[in-house]
Every structure is written in C-alpha cells, then in structure tokens.
Coordinates of C-alpha atoms in Angstrom, one line a residue:
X1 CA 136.7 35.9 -2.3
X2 CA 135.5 33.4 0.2
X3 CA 133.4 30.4 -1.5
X4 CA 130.2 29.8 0.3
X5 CA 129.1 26.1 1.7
X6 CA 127.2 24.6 -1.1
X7 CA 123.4 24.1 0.8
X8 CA 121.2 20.6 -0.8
X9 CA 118.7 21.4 -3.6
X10 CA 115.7 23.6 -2.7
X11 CA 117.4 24.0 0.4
X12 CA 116.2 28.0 1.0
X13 CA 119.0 30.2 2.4
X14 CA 119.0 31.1 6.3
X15 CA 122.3 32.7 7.3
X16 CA 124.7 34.6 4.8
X17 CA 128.0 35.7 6.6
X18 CA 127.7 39.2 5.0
X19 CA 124.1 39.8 5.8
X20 CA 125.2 39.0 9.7
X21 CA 128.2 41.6 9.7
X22 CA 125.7 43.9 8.0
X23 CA 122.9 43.3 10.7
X24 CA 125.6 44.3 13.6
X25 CA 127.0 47.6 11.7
X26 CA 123.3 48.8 11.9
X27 CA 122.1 47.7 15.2
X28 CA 125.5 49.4 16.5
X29 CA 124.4 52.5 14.5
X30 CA 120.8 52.7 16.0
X31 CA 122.5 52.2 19.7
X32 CA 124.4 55.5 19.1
X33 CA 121.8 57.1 17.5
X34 CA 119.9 56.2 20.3
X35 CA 121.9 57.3 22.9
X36 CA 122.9 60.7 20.6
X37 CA 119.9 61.6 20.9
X38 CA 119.0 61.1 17.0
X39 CA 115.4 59.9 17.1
X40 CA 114.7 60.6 13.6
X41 CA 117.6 58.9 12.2
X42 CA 117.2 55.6 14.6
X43 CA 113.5 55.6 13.3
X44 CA 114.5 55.9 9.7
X45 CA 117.1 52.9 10.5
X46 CA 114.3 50.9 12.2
X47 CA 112.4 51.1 9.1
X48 CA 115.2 50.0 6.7
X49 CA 115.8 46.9 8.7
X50 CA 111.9 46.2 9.3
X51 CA 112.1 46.1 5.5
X52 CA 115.2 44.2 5.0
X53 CA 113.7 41.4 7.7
X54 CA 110.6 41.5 5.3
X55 CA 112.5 41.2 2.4
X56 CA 114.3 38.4 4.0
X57 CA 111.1 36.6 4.9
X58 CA 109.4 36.8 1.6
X59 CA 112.6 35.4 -0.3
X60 CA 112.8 32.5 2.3
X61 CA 108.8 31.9 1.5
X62 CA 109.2 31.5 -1.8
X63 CA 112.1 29.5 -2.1
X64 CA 110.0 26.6 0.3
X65 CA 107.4 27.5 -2.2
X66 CA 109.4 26.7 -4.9
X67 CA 110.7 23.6 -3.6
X68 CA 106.8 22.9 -2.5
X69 CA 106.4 23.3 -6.4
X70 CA 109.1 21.2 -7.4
X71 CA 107.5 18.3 -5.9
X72 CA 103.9 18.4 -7.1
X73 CA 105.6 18.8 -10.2
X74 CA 107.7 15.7 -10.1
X75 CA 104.4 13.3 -8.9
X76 CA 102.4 14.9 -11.4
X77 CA 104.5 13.7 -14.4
X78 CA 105.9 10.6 -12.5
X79 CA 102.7 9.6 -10.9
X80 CA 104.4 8.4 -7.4
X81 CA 104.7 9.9 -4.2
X82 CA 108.0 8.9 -2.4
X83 CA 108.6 9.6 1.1
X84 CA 111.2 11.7 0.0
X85 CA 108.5 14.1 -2.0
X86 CA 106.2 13.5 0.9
X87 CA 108.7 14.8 3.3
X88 CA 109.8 18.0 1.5
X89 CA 106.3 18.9 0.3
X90 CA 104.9 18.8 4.2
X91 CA 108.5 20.4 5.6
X92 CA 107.5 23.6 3.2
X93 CA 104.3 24.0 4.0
X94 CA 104.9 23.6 7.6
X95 CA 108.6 26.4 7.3
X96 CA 106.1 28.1 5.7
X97 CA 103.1 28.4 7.6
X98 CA 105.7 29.2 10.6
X99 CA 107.6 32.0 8.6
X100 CA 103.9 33.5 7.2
X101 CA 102.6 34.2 10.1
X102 CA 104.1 37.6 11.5
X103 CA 105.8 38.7 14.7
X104 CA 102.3 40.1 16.2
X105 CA 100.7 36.8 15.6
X106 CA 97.8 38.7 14.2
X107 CA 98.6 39.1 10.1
X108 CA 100.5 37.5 7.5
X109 CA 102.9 38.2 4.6
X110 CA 101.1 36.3 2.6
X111 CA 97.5 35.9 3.0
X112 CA 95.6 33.3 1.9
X113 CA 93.8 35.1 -1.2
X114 CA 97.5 35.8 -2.4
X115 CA 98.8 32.8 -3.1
X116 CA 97.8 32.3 -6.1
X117 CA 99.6 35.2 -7.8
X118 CA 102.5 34.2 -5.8
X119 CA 102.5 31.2 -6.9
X120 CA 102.4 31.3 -10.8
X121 CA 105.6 33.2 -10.5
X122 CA 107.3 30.8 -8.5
X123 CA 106.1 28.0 -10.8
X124 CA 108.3 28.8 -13.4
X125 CA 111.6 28.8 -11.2
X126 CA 109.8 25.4 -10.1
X127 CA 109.7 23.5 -13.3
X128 CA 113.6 25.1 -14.2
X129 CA 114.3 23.0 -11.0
X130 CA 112.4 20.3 -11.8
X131 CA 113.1 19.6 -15.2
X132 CA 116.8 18.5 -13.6
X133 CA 114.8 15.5 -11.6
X134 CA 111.5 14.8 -13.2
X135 CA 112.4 11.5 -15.0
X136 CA 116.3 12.0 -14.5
X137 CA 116.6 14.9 -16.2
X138 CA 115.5 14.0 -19.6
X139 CA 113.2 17.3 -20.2
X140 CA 113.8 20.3 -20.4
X141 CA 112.2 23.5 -18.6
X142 CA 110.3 24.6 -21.9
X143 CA 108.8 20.7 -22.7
X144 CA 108.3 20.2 -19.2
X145 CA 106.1 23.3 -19.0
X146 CA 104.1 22.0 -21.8
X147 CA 103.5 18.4 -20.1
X148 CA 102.4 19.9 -16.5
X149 CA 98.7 21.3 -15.7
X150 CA 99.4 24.3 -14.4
X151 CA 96.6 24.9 -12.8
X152 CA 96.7 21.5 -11.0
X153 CA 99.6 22.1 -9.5
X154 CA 98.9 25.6 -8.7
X155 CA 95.8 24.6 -7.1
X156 CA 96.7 21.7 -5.1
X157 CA 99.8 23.9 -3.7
X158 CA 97.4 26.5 -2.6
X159 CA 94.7 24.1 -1.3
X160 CA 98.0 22.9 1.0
X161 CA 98.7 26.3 2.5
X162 CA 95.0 27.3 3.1
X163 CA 95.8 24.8 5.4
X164 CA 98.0 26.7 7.1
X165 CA 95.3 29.5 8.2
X166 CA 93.0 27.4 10.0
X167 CA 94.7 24.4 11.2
X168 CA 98.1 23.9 13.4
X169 CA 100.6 21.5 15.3
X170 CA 99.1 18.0 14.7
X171 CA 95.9 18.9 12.9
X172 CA 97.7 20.5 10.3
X173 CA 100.3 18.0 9.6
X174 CA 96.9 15.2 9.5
X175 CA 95.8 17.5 7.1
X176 CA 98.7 17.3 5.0
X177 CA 98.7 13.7 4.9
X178 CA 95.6 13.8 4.3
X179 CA 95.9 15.4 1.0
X180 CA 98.8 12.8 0.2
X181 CA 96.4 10.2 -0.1
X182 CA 94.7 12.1 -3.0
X183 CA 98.1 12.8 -5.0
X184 CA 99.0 10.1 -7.6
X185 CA 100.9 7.3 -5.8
X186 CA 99.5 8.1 -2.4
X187 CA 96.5 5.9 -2.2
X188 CA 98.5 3.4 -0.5
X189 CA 99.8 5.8 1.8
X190 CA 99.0 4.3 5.6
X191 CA 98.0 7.4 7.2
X192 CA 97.5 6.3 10.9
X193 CA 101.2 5.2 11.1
X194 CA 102.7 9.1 9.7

C-alpha cells in the first residue's frame, strides 16, 4: 500500500490518487454508454457523480470550516491574533465562499441560514484540533470545550461567512479585516496596509 504525502494541519484534501482513477473509469463508462445508446444508464451515472462532486464539495467546506474554527478557538483562549491566525481564518472563508457558491452561480450548498447547524458539528472536530495548539497543547479536547464560549465562536464564524453572500473580491476581504479588528489582539491591527 502506497503511503500518501502528509498535507499541513487543517490543510483540507483536494486530489486523492484513487478518487482520480475512479473519476476516469466512470467518465469512460458514460462515453460508451453514450455512444451504446444507453440513455438511462448514462443518466443514472450522471447522477452518481453529480453526488459524488457534492459530496466532495461539502467535505472540502467543512474541513476550511473546521480549520476557520480552529482559529477563533485559539484567539479566544489566547487573546492574540497572529498573522498566521489572520491568514488562515480569511483563506477559509474566502476557499469557502468560492467552493459555496455552485456551478450555476445562482444557489449554494450551504446557505446562509445553515450555517449554524453546520457549524456546531464542526466545532467539536475544531476544538479536538485545537486543543493540540491552544497554549502548546496543554488542554485537552474535553477541558478545552469547557473554557470556549461556544456560541461566540459559533457566531463570529457565521457573522464571517454571511459575508460571503453579499460582498466579493476586495470588499469582502475589507470586510474580513474588518472583523479582525474586533477579535481580541486585533485592535492594533493597521487595516489600510492589509
């Protein structure tokens, strides 16, 4: 069995060598269903991969959610905001706000009165994660739970991607800055220089 290249932390998954060979065994099956004549079956393939890209899509939201979470964790209990935090937390809301917004440029996976659900799942996956770099690692997931308000970080995560519904390009990231200043450690945050 082949090992697979180690990605960084919270780095969400984009390309697995299986998923590829996969992909190709199926869009060489719809061409000869296609040109067999087998409608139905090509249609029922169509589906199956419109669901697998779906699938695909969600999982690769959520991990950027996740690692959105992971950081509003860590400045919550740390009260700082590094650039490094500042960075990650505006690179998944932006991956996200470009993966949300489907094909037809008309709908979303997510919309904007979901996220909250969504979120509260991923938060627990968030503090596992975080309880490895909050404070170098002195807490673990159960006591780390316990210290974080919830609903703060909940909240501010899903004020962040409302964001992402009305605003784009260099609004949006303004935006996001924006909302840095108001996080613990970003009041000295020079925004005209981001």
């Amino acid at each position: 069995m082949r090992a697979e290249a180690q990605l960084p932390p919270h780095t969400p998954k984009t390309h697995h060598p299986h998923h590829q060979t996969t992909m190709t065994q199926e869009l060489t099956d719809l061409r000869n269903y296609i040109l067999d004549g087998r409608y139905e079956d090509a249609l029922t393939l169509l589906d199956e991969l419109e669901g697998m890209s779906k699938k695909a899509t969600m999982r690769t939201i959520r991990s950027y959610a996740v690692r959105l979470l992971v950081h509003l964790i860590k400045n919550q209990v740390e009260q700082r905001l590094t650039n490094s935090w500042a960075a990650s937390i505006r690179d998944s809301v932006l991956e996200i706000q470009d993966l949300n917004l489907k094909s037809n440029q008309n709908s979303y996976y997510i919309n904007a009165d979901e996220w909250e659900d969504f979120l509260e799942t991923a938060l627990e996956d968030a503090v596992f994660a975080a309880s490895a770099e909050v404070a170098g690692g002195i807490y673990k997931p159960a006591r780390l739970m316990e210290m974080i308000n919830q609903d703060q970080i909940i909240n501010l995560a899903q004020k962040m991607l409302n964001l992402t519904y009305n605003q784009s390009g260099k609004l949006l990231r303004r935006a996001i800055n924006e909302e840095f200043a108001q996080l613990p450690g970003g009041e000295e945050w020079n925004l005209e220089s981001s």
